[in-house]
């Protein structure tokens, strides 16, 4: 990866924060869901947000 500009780093930090927030929300929703299909949906969304975060972190390496 090439060097990132300050603006790109700032945007990346925001995206990482949003992904972390999404993970926390989806986990809370899954934990409180009574319906198994709803629980499974939010668990998958949490995993997706975690994968997105890992992808974004690769730009910092």
C-alpha atoms as a printed R data frame, in Angstrom:
   type eleno elety resid chain resno       x       y      z
1  ATOM     1    CA   UNK     A     1   0.000   0.000  0.000
2  ATOM     2    CA   UNK     A     2   1.127   3.520 -0.680
3  ATOM     3    CA   UNK     A     3   1.298   6.227  1.918
4  ATOM     4    CA   UNK     A     4  -2.083   7.581  2.946
5  ATOM     5    CA   UNK     A     5  -2.808  11.287  3.143
6  ATOM     6    CA   UNK     A     6  -4.040  12.879  6.359
7  ATOM     7    CA   UNK     A     7  -7.548  13.079  4.872
8  ATOM     8    CA   UNK     A     8  -7.487   9.401  3.946
9  ATOM     9    CA   UNK     A     9  -6.283   8.475  7.435
10 ATOM    10    CA   UNK     A    10  -9.032  10.565  9.000
11 ATOM    11    CA   UNK     A    11 -11.651   8.918  6.787
12 ATOM    12    CA   UNK     A    12 -10.241   5.503  7.623
13 ATOM    13    CA   UNK     A    13 -10.444   6.262 11.355
14 ATOM    14    CA   UNK     A    14 -14.089   7.266 10.941
15 ATOM    15    CA   UNK     A    15 -14.901   4.102  9.009
16 ATOM    16    CA   UNK     A    16 -13.184   1.989 11.667
17 ATOM    17    CA   UNK     A    17 -15.166   3.724 14.385
18 ATOM    18    CA   UNK     A    18 -18.410   3.142 12.476
19 ATOM    19    CA   UNK     A    19 -17.555  -0.547 12.027
20 ATOM    20    CA   UNK     A    20 -16.823  -0.901 15.741
21 ATOM    21    CA   UNK     A    21 -20.105   0.818 16.607
22 ATOM    22    CA   UNK     A    22 -21.980  -1.438 14.186
23 ATOM    23    CA   UNK     A    23 -20.415  -4.522 15.769
24 ATOM    24    CA   UNK     A    24 -21.459  -3.412 19.250
25 ATOM    25    CA   UNK     A    25 -25.020  -2.606 18.158
26 ATOM    26    CA   UNK     A    26 -25.488  -5.850 16.222
27 ATOM    27    CA   UNK     A    27 -24.131  -7.883 19.136
28 ATOM    28    CA   UNK     A    28 -26.515  -6.149 21.543
29 ATOM    29    CA   UNK     A    29 -29.437  -6.704 19.161
30 ATOM    30    CA   UNK     A    30 -28.508 -10.387 18.746
31 ATOM    31    CA   UNK     A    31 -28.143 -10.854 22.497
32 ATOM    32    CA   UNK     A    32 -31.586  -9.384 23.146
33 ATOM    33    CA   UNK     A    33 -33.399 -11.083 20.252
34 ATOM    34    CA   UNK     A    34 -35.935 -13.741 21.183
35 ATOM    35    CA   UNK     A    35 -36.604 -15.015 17.666
36 ATOM    36    CA   UNK     A    36 -33.804 -17.364 16.510
37 ATOM    37    CA   UNK     A    37 -33.917 -16.078 12.930
38 ATOM    38    CA   UNK     A    38 -33.599 -12.465 14.105
39 ATOM    39    CA   UNK     A    39 -30.763 -13.468 16.442
40 ATOM    40    CA   UNK     A    40 -28.983 -15.226 13.577
41 ATOM    41    CA   UNK     A    41 -29.460 -12.214 11.288
42 ATOM    42    CA   UNK     A    42 -27.800  -9.846 13.751
43 ATOM    43    CA   UNK     A    43 -25.013 -12.322 14.503
44 ATOM    44    CA   UNK     A    44 -24.212 -12.456 10.776
45 ATOM    45    CA   UNK     A    45 -24.296  -8.667 10.570
46 ATOM    46    CA   UNK     A    46 -21.885  -8.495 13.503
47 ATOM    47    CA   UNK     A    47 -19.518 -10.883 11.721
48 ATOM    48    CA   UNK     A    48 -19.799  -8.819  8.552
49 ATOM    49    CA   UNK     A    49 -18.913  -5.633 10.450
50 ATOM    50    CA   UNK     A    50 -15.921  -7.419 12.012
51 ATOM    51    CA   UNK     A    51 -14.706  -8.504  8.575
52 ATOM    52    CA   UNK     A    52 -15.141  -4.962  7.284
53 ATOM    53    CA   UNK     A    53 -13.067  -3.672 10.200
54 ATOM    54    CA   UNK     A    54 -10.289  -6.173  9.447
55 ATOM    55    CA   UNK     A    55 -10.288  -5.135  5.787
56 ATOM    56    CA   UNK     A    56  -9.986  -1.478  6.769
57 ATOM    57    CA   UNK     A    57  -7.168  -2.252  9.209
58 ATOM    58    CA   UNK     A    58  -5.145  -3.705  6.331
59 ATOM    59    CA   UNK     A    59  -4.806  -0.181  4.940
60 ATOM    60    CA   UNK     A    60  -2.841   0.775  8.049
61 ATOM    61    CA   UNK     A    61  -0.207  -1.916  7.541
